[in-house]
């Protein structure tokens, strides 16, 4: 009896020491836990909510993403990067037989953005995938693991200066066991101006980024609308000097769109400038959303929505009133108008 | 009929048509769709609420639907497959005869057949009734929340014992898919819940719609019914959190999230200390055993 107990205690000691030593080793190698980190992206292991992490692809492949081949890699936010996947086609022949593999239900989105820009796809307003466009601004990415039904996909990009484009939205009906292709996406150019106020008669520089060598149409709205054209350089950058002689004093808006090889983008978001009596240099274009970013994390997403939704139809606190004034419409209450502003600046 | 009354008789309708024509042609439209206008007593019928944006990019909508509660009663609301990505106020009955709703579509919607939700009614007594919209508005996706022109059409129906019962069942939900995969975020904000950590989550179900969410804050605990934003019980935010979404057909999806200060068990000081103590105690006992045996 004593021997049995002794053997049991030895076994227990062995187990405890083994667990302790292995945990000690693990702990020693991964002691840096940042208080700001919201998830485990970057730890080299595919955790829940991640598609991949560094070189760990979690068994993912281009074919698994609905492509014919190529090399799948991982974006810094732990989503698949399918930019090096190929859509197949081409020659080859022969071969035969083999069993039937049911195709995955998914969506492939492809089109043009800006050279080497990051493109983000939102599925029903939540980030589903990101990728990087090639040097010609072309991109393609897939979203799989979805059910059949109606979805709203949105796409936006960030140019070389980190300025976000407007959201381009597509309602898509997805069928079970089929891959839906959404091609020909042409993300609107980004836009900025060099002066927040321009002396009437002076030029104002309107610039941004689009597809390489695209034809850019600039629209300036006043009582009437003025249009000008310029060409983007091989990096997609464009610049248009607009003569303000033809404009009345006061606030005006400008926006741009791009055309290339028969495809035309939608208009960019409109930005304002003042025609007055002096020139004032514009602040550098903001990388963070101008409105609706209630928790100031440079994103407008479910967190901001939840904070605002809490105050919907309630008397807002003095503390929140400050944020409401800064980030929403500043009328001292949270209603549909505030949510509309949020939906416009949404980043996912 | 004298000429004055002739003018009056023709002029007013013509003027009304020309006045209303732009609204009828260009305004976005909110409408209800139903298979039959004539319903048998005791029959269930489904009313779809649909938005026709008519090319105008709209990103927020709200309104109420009024129905005659003496003729029909609301059985269920389904919002699976809705174009609304986030409900500010999920469609719900606010009194015996009114359904309120409001929600947003980030990026906007400009198509013709935007399904918002369905209401399943049961006809309870004979008579003629009307389902109509009240206090409705839609806002443009322009960053300013500008109101868009929005017209709403009401729907007239007849409940009668003479009408044969429809053969199309409305209450069946054929949904075997779980809710969509979803993400979650843990956040804190000084203006909300006294700065406590809270969890936000949302997903969609393309079949029957989301029924409810549940949250479990550690491996051993049980799930509790939760709504987003959910104040975390564990304000140390160091344990894995599970969120379960269940659709109206009972399909479930569970997602796990790692909070701000999450550490796996082998990085937990308390567990390491306990292991050390156990090791020491076992070692001492073994030493005593060995001493006695000698």
Coordinates of N, CA and C in Angstrom, one line a residue, chain A residues 2-3 5-17 19-20 22-24 26-27 29-31 33-40 47-49 122-126 144-152 154 167-171 176 291 294-297 299 301-303 305-314 317 319-321 323 329 335-346 348, chain B residues 57 59-62 81-89 100-111 115 137-146 177-193 197-198 200-204 206-207 228-229 253 255-263 265-269 272 274-276 278-280 282-283 285-286 289-290 292-293:
Chain A
X2 N 1.9 1.2 0.9 CA 2.8 2.3 1.0 C 3.5 2.6 -0.4
X3 N 3.9 1.4 -1.0 CA 4.6 1.6 -2.3 C 3.7 2.2 -3.4
X5 N 1.2 4.3 -2.8 CA 1.2 5.8 -2.5 C 2.4 6.5 -2.9
X6 N 3.6 5.8 -2.6 CA 4.9 6.5 -2.9 C 5.0 6.6 -4.4
X7 N 4.6 5.6 -5.2 CA 4.7 5.7 -6.6 C 3.8 6.8 -7.2
X8 N 2.6 6.9 -6.5 CA 1.6 7.9 -7.0 C 2.2 9.3 -6.7
X9 N 2.9 9.5 -5.5 CA 3.5 10.8 -5.2 C 4.6 11.1 -6.2
X10 N 5.4 10.1 -6.5 CA 6.5 10.3 -7.5 C 5.9 10.8 -8.8
X11 N 4.9 10.1 -9.2 CA 4.2 10.5 -10.5 C 3.7 11.9 -10.4
X12 N 3.1 12.2 -9.3 CA 2.5 13.6 -9.1 C 3.6 14.6 -9.2
X13 N 4.7 14.3 -8.5 CA 5.9 15.2 -8.5 C 6.4 15.4 -9.9
X14 N 6.5 14.3 -10.6 CA 7.1 14.3 -11.9 C 6.2 15.2 -12.8
X15 N 4.9 15.0 -12.7 CA 3.9 15.8 -13.5 C 4.0 17.2 -13.2
X16 N 4.0 17.6 -11.9 CA 4.0 19.0 -11.5 C 5.3 19.6 -11.9
X17 N 6.5 18.9 -11.8 CA 7.7 19.5 -12.2 C 7.8 19.7 -13.7
X19 N 5.2 20.1 -15.8 CA 4.3 21.2 -16.1 C 5.0 22.6 -15.8
X20 N 5.6 22.6 -14.6 CA 6.3 23.8 -14.1 C 7.5 24.2 -15.0
X22 N 8.0 23.2 -18.2 CA 7.6 23.6 -19.5 C 7.0 25.0 -19.5
X23 N 6.2 25.3 -18.4 CA 5.5 26.6 -18.4 C 6.6 27.7 -18.1
X24 N 7.6 27.4 -17.3 CA 8.6 28.3 -17.0 C 9.4 28.7 -18.3
X26 N 8.2 28.4 -21.4 CA 7.3 29.2 -22.3 C 7.2 30.6 -21.8
X27 N 7.2 30.8 -20.5 CA 7.0 32.1 -19.9 C 8.2 32.9 -20.2
X29 N 10.2 32.9 -22.6 CA 10.3 33.4 -23.9 C 9.2 34.3 -24.4
X30 N 8.2 34.5 -23.6 CA 7.1 35.3 -24.1 C 6.5 36.2 -23.0
X31 N 7.4 36.9 -22.3 CA 7.0 37.6 -21.2 C 6.4 39.0 -21.5
X33 N 3.9 41.2 -22.6 CA 2.5 41.4 -22.9 C 2.2 42.8 -22.8
X34 N 1.8 43.4 -24.0 CA 1.4 44.8 -24.0 C 0.0 45.0 -23.5
X35 N -0.2 46.0 -22.8 CA -1.5 46.4 -22.3 C -2.4 46.9 -23.4
X36 N -1.8 47.3 -24.5 CA -2.6 47.9 -25.6 C -3.0 46.9 -26.6
X37 N -2.4 45.7 -26.5 CA -2.7 44.7 -27.6 C -4.1 44.1 -27.3
X38 N -4.9 44.2 -28.3 CA -6.3 43.8 -28.2 C -6.4 42.3 -28.7
X39 N -5.4 41.8 -29.4 CA -5.5 40.4 -29.8 C -4.1 39.8 -29.9
X40 N -4.0 38.6 -30.4 CA -2.7 37.9 -30.4 C -2.1 38.0 -31.8
X47 N -4.4 32.3 -34.2 CA -5.4 32.3 -33.0 C -6.8 32.5 -33.6
X48 N -7.7 32.3 -32.7 CA -9.1 32.5 -33.1 C -9.3 33.9 -33.6
X49 N -10.1 34.0 -34.6 CA -10.3 35.3 -35.2 C -9.3 35.8 -36.2
X122 N -14.9 45.2 -46.7 CA -15.9 45.0 -45.6 C -17.0 44.1 -46.0
X123 N -17.3 43.2 -45.2 CA -18.5 42.3 -45.5 C -19.6 42.7 -44.4
X124 N -20.7 43.2 -44.9 CA -21.7 43.7 -44.0 C -21.1 44.6 -42.9
X125 N -20.2 45.5 -43.4 CA -19.6 46.6 -42.6 C -18.6 46.2 -41.6
X126 N -18.1 44.9 -41.7 CA -17.0 44.5 -40.8 C -15.9 44.0 -41.7
X144 N -14.2 34.0 -48.3 CA -14.8 32.6 -48.3 C -15.4 32.4 -46.9
X145 N -16.0 31.2 -46.8 CA -16.6 30.8 -45.5 C -17.8 31.6 -45.2
X146 N -18.6 31.9 -46.2 CA -19.8 32.6 -46.0 C -21.0 31.8 -46.4
X147 N -22.2 32.2 -46.0 CA -23.4 31.4 -46.3 C -24.0 32.1 -47.6
X148 N -25.0 31.4 -48.1 CA -25.8 32.0 -49.2 C -26.7 33.0 -48.6
X149 N -26.9 34.1 -49.4 CA -27.7 35.2 -48.9 C -27.3 36.5 -49.5
X150 N -27.9 37.6 -49.0 CA -27.6 38.9 -49.5 C -26.6 39.6 -48.6
X151 N -25.5 40.1 -49.2 CA -24.5 40.8 -48.5 C -24.3 42.2 -49.0
X152 N -23.7 43.0 -48.2 CA -23.3 44.3 -48.7 C -21.8 44.3 -48.5
X154 N -18.2 46.3 -49.2 CA -17.7 47.6 -49.4 C -16.1 47.5 -49.5
X167 N -15.8 54.9 -49.4 CA -16.3 53.5 -49.4 C -17.0 53.3 -50.7
X168 N -16.7 52.2 -51.4 CA -17.4 51.8 -52.6 C -18.2 50.6 -52.2
X169 N -19.5 50.6 -52.4 CA -20.4 49.6 -51.8 C -21.1 48.8 -52.9
X170 N -21.2 47.5 -52.7 CA -21.9 46.6 -53.7 C -22.8 45.7 -52.9
X171 N -24.1 45.7 -53.2 CA -25.0 44.6 -52.7 C -24.7 43.4 -53.5
X176 N -25.2 29.4 -52.7 CA -24.5 28.3 -52.0 C -23.7 27.5 -53.0
X291 N -14.7 62.7 -38.8 CA -15.9 62.7 -37.9 C -16.1 61.2 -37.4
X294 N -15.4 58.3 -32.3 CA -15.7 58.7 -30.9 C -14.6 58.3 -29.9
X295 N -14.1 57.1 -30.1 CA -13.0 56.7 -29.2 C -11.6 57.0 -29.7
X296 N -11.5 57.8 -30.7 CA -10.3 58.3 -31.2 C -9.2 57.3 -31.5
X297 N -9.6 56.2 -32.1 CA -8.6 55.1 -32.5 C -8.4 55.1 -34.0
X299 N -10.4 54.7 -36.3 CA -11.3 53.8 -37.0 C -12.7 54.2 -36.6
X301 N -16.0 52.2 -36.3 CA -16.5 50.8 -36.3 C -17.5 50.5 -35.2
X302 N -17.7 49.3 -35.0 CA -18.7 48.8 -34.0 C -18.5 49.4 -32.6
X303 N -17.3 49.7 -32.2 CA -17.1 50.3 -30.9 C -17.7 51.7 -30.9
X305 N -20.0 52.8 -32.9 CA -21.5 52.6 -33.0 C -22.1 52.3 -31.7
X306 N -21.4 51.4 -30.9 CA -22.0 50.9 -29.6 C -22.0 52.1 -28.6
X307 N -21.0 52.9 -28.6 CA -20.9 54.0 -27.7 C -22.1 55.0 -28.0
X308 N -22.2 55.3 -29.3 CA -23.3 56.2 -29.7 C -24.7 55.6 -29.4
X309 N -24.8 54.3 -29.7 CA -26.1 53.6 -29.6 C -26.5 53.6 -28.1
X310 N -25.6 53.6 -27.2 CA -25.9 53.7 -25.8 C -26.7 54.9 -25.5
X311 N -26.3 56.1 -26.1 CA -26.9 57.4 -25.8 C -28.1 57.7 -26.7
X312 N -28.4 56.8 -27.6 CA -29.6 57.0 -28.4 C -30.8 57.1 -27.6
X313 N -31.6 58.2 -27.8 CA -32.8 58.4 -27.1 C -32.6 58.6 -25.6
X314 N -31.4 58.9 -25.1 CA -31.1 59.2 -23.7 C -30.6 60.6 -23.6
X317 N -24.7 62.6 -21.2 CA -23.9 63.2 -20.1 C -23.1 64.4 -20.5
X319 N -20.0 64.7 -20.1 CA -18.8 64.2 -20.7 C -19.0 63.8 -22.1
X320 N -20.1 63.1 -22.4 CA -20.3 62.7 -23.7 C -20.7 63.8 -24.7
X321 N -21.3 64.9 -24.1 CA -21.7 66.0 -24.9 C -20.5 66.6 -25.6
X323 N -17.8 65.0 -26.6 CA -17.5 64.1 -27.8 C -18.6 64.2 -28.9
X329 N -22.9 65.5 -34.8 CA -23.4 66.8 -35.4 C -23.5 67.9 -34.4
X335 N -29.1 61.0 -32.4 CA -30.3 60.5 -33.2 C -29.8 60.0 -34.6
X336 N -30.7 59.8 -35.5 CA -30.4 59.1 -36.7 C -29.3 59.9 -37.5
X337 N -29.3 61.2 -37.4 CA -28.4 62.0 -38.1 C -27.0 61.7 -37.7
X338 N -26.7 61.5 -36.4 CA -25.4 61.1 -36.0 C -25.0 59.8 -36.5
X339 N -25.9 58.8 -36.6 CA -25.6 57.5 -37.1 C -25.3 57.6 -38.6
X340 N -26.0 58.5 -39.3 CA -25.8 58.7 -40.7 C -24.3 59.2 -41.0
X341 N -23.9 60.1 -40.2 CA -22.6 60.7 -40.2 C -21.6 59.5 -40.0
X342 N -21.9 58.7 -39.0 CA -21.0 57.6 -38.7 C -20.9 56.6 -39.9
X343 N -22.1 56.3 -40.5 CA -22.1 55.4 -41.6 C -21.3 55.9 -42.8
X344 N -21.2 57.2 -42.9 CA -20.5 57.8 -44.0 C -19.0 57.6 -43.8
X345 N -18.5 57.8 -42.6 CA -17.1 57.8 -42.2 C -16.6 56.4 -41.8
X346 N -17.5 55.4 -42.0 CA -17.2 54.0 -41.5 C -15.9 53.4 -42.1
X348 N -14.8 50.2 -40.6 CA -14.8 48.8 -40.2 C -13.8 48.5 -39.2
Chain B
X57 N -28.1 57.4 -52.8 CA -27.4 56.6 -51.8 C -27.8 57.0 -50.4
X59 N -28.0 55.9 -46.2 CA -27.2 55.1 -45.2 C -27.9 55.0 -43.9
X60 N -29.0 55.6 -43.7 CA -29.7 55.5 -42.4 C -31.2 55.6 -42.6
X61 N -31.9 54.8 -41.9 CA -33.4 54.8 -42.0 C -34.1 54.5 -40.7
X62 N -35.2 55.1 -40.5 CA -36.0 54.8 -39.3 C -37.5 55.0 -39.6
X81 N -31.0 38.4 -43.5 CA -30.8 38.8 -44.9 C -31.2 40.3 -45.1
X82 N -31.2 41.1 -44.0 CA -31.6 42.5 -44.1 C -30.4 43.3 -44.7
X83 N -30.8 44.4 -45.4 CA -29.7 45.3 -45.9 C -29.1 46.1 -44.8
X84 N -29.9 46.2 -43.7 CA -29.4 46.9 -42.5 C -28.2 46.2 -41.8
X85 N -27.1 46.8 -41.8 CA -25.9 46.1 -41.2 C -25.9 46.2 -39.7
X86 N -26.4 47.4 -39.2 CA -26.4 47.6 -37.7 C -27.8 48.2 -37.4
X87 N -28.5 47.5 -36.5 CA -29.8 48.1 -36.0 C -29.5 49.0 -34.9
X88 N -29.9 50.2 -34.9 CA -29.9 51.1 -33.8 C -31.0 50.7 -32.9
X89 N -32.2 50.5 -33.5 CA -33.3 49.9 -32.8 C -33.8 48.8 -33.6
X100 N -41.4 49.7 -34.2 CA -40.4 50.7 -34.5 C -39.1 50.1 -35.0
X101 N -38.4 50.8 -35.9 CA -37.2 50.3 -36.3 C -36.3 51.5 -36.7
X102 N -34.9 51.3 -36.6 CA -34.0 52.2 -37.2 C -32.6 51.5 -37.3
X103 N -31.9 51.8 -38.3 CA -30.6 51.2 -38.6 C -29.8 51.9 -39.6
X104 N -28.6 51.4 -39.8 CA -27.7 52.1 -40.7 C -27.1 51.0 -41.7
X105 N -26.7 51.6 -42.9 CA -26.0 50.8 -43.9 C -24.7 51.6 -44.2
X106 N -23.6 51.2 -43.5 CA -22.3 52.0 -43.8 C -22.0 51.9 -45.3
X107 N -21.6 53.0 -45.9 CA -21.3 53.1 -47.3 C -22.5 53.4 -48.2
X108 N -23.7 53.2 -47.7 CA -24.9 53.5 -48.4 C -25.5 52.4 -49.2
X109 N -26.8 52.6 -49.6 CA -27.5 51.6 -50.4 C -28.4 52.4 -51.4
X110 N -28.3 52.1 -52.7 CA -29.0 52.8 -53.7 C -29.9 52.0 -54.6
X111 N -30.0 50.7 -54.3 CA -30.8 49.8 -55.2 C -32.3 49.8 -54.9
X115 N -34.4 44.7 -48.8 CA -35.2 44.1 -47.8 C -34.8 44.5 -46.4
X137 N -38.1 58.3 -42.0 CA -37.2 59.1 -42.8 C -35.9 58.3 -43.1
X138 N -35.3 58.7 -44.2 CA -34.0 58.1 -44.7 C -33.1 59.3 -44.9
X139 N -31.8 59.0 -44.6 CA -30.8 60.0 -44.7 C -29.7 59.7 -45.8
X140 N -29.3 60.7 -46.4 CA -28.3 60.5 -47.5 C -26.9 60.2 -47.0
X141 N -26.2 59.4 -47.8 CA -24.8 59.1 -47.4 C -23.9 60.2 -47.9
X142 N -24.0 61.3 -47.2 CA -23.2 62.5 -47.6 C -22.3 63.1 -46.5
X143 N -22.3 62.4 -45.4 CA -21.4 62.8 -44.3 C -22.1 63.9 -43.4
X144 N -23.3 64.3 -43.8 CA -23.9 65.4 -43.1 C -25.3 64.9 -42.5
X145 N -25.7 63.8 -42.9 CA -27.0 63.3 -42.4 C -28.2 64.1 -43.0
X146 N -28.0 64.5 -44.3 CA -29.1 65.2 -45.0 C -30.3 64.3 -45.2
X177 N -27.8 26.9 -41.6 CA -26.5 27.5 -41.4 C -26.4 28.3 -40.1
X178 N -25.2 28.2 -39.5 CA -25.1 29.0 -38.3 C -24.9 30.5 -38.7
X179 N -25.0 31.4 -37.7 CA -24.7 32.8 -38.0 C -23.3 33.0 -38.6
X180 N -23.2 34.1 -39.3 CA -21.9 34.5 -39.9 C -20.7 34.5 -38.9
X181 N -19.5 34.2 -39.4 CA -18.3 34.4 -38.5 C -18.3 35.9 -38.1
X182 N -17.8 36.1 -36.9 CA -17.8 37.5 -36.5 C -16.6 37.8 -35.6
X183 N -16.3 39.1 -35.5 CA -15.3 39.6 -34.7 C -15.9 40.3 -33.5
X184 N -15.0 40.6 -32.6 CA -15.5 41.4 -31.4 C -14.4 42.3 -30.9
X185 N -14.7 43.3 -30.2 CA -13.7 44.2 -29.7 C -13.9 44.5 -28.2
X186 N -12.9 44.6 -27.5 CA -13.0 45.0 -26.1 C -12.5 46.4 -26.0
X187 N -13.3 47.2 -25.4 CA -12.9 48.7 -25.4 C -13.3 49.2 -24.0
X188 N -12.8 50.4 -23.8 CA -13.3 51.2 -22.6 C -13.3 52.6 -23.0
X189 N -14.3 53.4 -22.5 CA -14.4 54.8 -22.9 C -14.9 55.5 -21.6
X190 N -14.2 56.6 -21.3 CA -14.6 57.3 -20.1 C -16.1 57.8 -20.0
X191 N -16.7 57.9 -21.2 CA -18.1 58.4 -21.2 C -19.1 57.2 -21.1
X192 N -18.6 56.0 -21.0 CA -19.6 54.9 -21.0 C -19.2 53.9 -19.8
X193 N -20.2 53.5 -19.0 CA -20.1 52.6 -18.0 C -18.9 52.9 -17.0
X197 N -14.3 48.2 -18.8 CA -14.1 47.5 -20.0 C -15.5 46.9 -20.5
X198 N -15.7 47.0 -21.8 CA -16.9 46.4 -22.3 C -16.6 45.7 -23.6
X200 N -17.9 44.5 -27.4 CA -18.9 44.8 -28.5 C -18.9 43.6 -29.5
X201 N -20.0 43.3 -30.0 CA -20.1 42.2 -31.0 C -21.3 42.3 -31.8
X202 N -21.2 41.8 -33.0 CA -22.4 41.9 -33.9 C -22.1 40.9 -35.1
X203 N -23.1 40.2 -35.5 CA -23.0 39.4 -36.7 C -24.4 39.3 -37.3
X204 N -24.5 38.6 -38.4 CA -25.7 38.5 -39.1 C -26.0 37.0 -39.4
X206 N -28.0 34.9 -42.3 CA -28.7 35.1 -43.6 C -30.0 34.3 -43.7
X207 N -30.2 33.4 -42.8 CA -31.4 32.6 -42.9 C -32.6 33.2 -42.1
X228 N -24.8 43.6 -26.9 CA -23.7 44.5 -27.1 C -24.2 46.0 -26.9
X229 N -23.4 46.8 -26.2 CA -22.2 46.6 -25.5 C -22.4 45.8 -24.2
X253 N -23.1 29.8 -33.4 CA -21.7 29.9 -33.7 C -21.0 30.5 -32.4
X255 N -17.5 32.1 -31.0 CA -16.2 32.7 -31.3 C -15.5 33.0 -30.0
X256 N -14.2 32.8 -30.0 CA -13.4 33.1 -28.8 C -12.6 34.3 -29.0
X257 N -12.4 35.1 -28.0 CA -11.7 36.4 -28.1 C -10.7 36.5 -27.0
X258 N -9.5 37.1 -27.3 CA -8.5 37.2 -26.3 C -8.5 38.7 -25.8
X259 N -8.8 38.9 -24.5 CA -8.9 40.2 -24.0 C -7.5 40.9 -23.9
X260 N -7.6 42.2 -23.5 CA -6.4 43.0 -23.4 C -5.2 42.4 -22.7
X261 N -5.5 41.9 -21.5 CA -4.4 41.4 -20.6 C -4.4 39.9 -20.6
X262 N -4.8 39.3 -21.7 CA -4.9 37.8 -21.7 C -3.5 37.2 -21.5
X263 N -3.5 36.2 -20.7 CA -2.3 35.4 -20.5 C -2.7 33.9 -20.5
X265 N -2.6 30.0 -19.3 CA -2.5 29.6 -18.0 C -1.0 29.5 -17.5
X266 N -0.1 29.1 -18.5 CA 1.3 28.9 -18.1 C 2.0 30.2 -17.8
X267 N 1.3 31.4 -18.1 CA 1.9 32.6 -17.8 C 1.2 33.3 -16.6
X268 N 0.4 32.5 -15.9 CA -0.4 33.0 -14.8 C 0.4 32.8 -13.5
X269 N 0.8 33.9 -12.8 CA 1.6 33.8 -11.6 C 1.0 32.9 -10.5
X272 N 1.4 29.2 -11.4 CA 2.8 28.8 -11.2 C 3.1 28.7 -9.7
X274 N 1.0 28.0 -7.3 CA 0.4 26.8 -6.8 C 1.1 25.5 -7.1
X275 N 1.6 25.5 -8.4 CA 2.4 24.3 -8.9 C 3.6 24.2 -8.0
X276 N 4.3 25.3 -7.7 CA 5.5 25.2 -6.9 C 5.3 24.7 -5.5
X278 N 2.7 22.8 -4.5 CA 2.4 21.4 -4.6 C 3.7 20.6 -4.8
X279 N 4.6 21.1 -5.6 CA 5.8 20.3 -5.9 C 6.6 20.2 -4.6
X280 N 6.7 21.3 -3.8 CA 7.4 21.3 -2.6 C 6.8 20.3 -1.6
X282 N 4.8 17.7 -2.1 CA 5.0 16.3 -2.6 C 6.4 15.9 -2.3
X283 N 7.4 16.8 -2.6 CA 8.8 16.5 -2.4 C 9.1 16.2 -0.9
X285 N 6.9 15.1 1.4 CA 6.2 13.9 1.7 C 7.1 12.7 1.3
X286 N 7.5 12.8 0.0 CA 8.4 11.7 -0.5 C 9.6 11.5 0.3
X289 N 8.8 9.7 3.4 CA 8.6 8.3 3.1 C 9.9 7.5 2.9
X290 N 10.8 8.1 2.2 CA 12.1 7.5 1.9 C 12.9 7.3 3.2
X292 N 11.6 7.0 6.3 CA 11.0 5.9 7.1 C 11.4 4.5 6.5
X293 N 11.4 4.4 5.2 CA 11.7 3.1 4.6 C 13.1 2.6 4.9

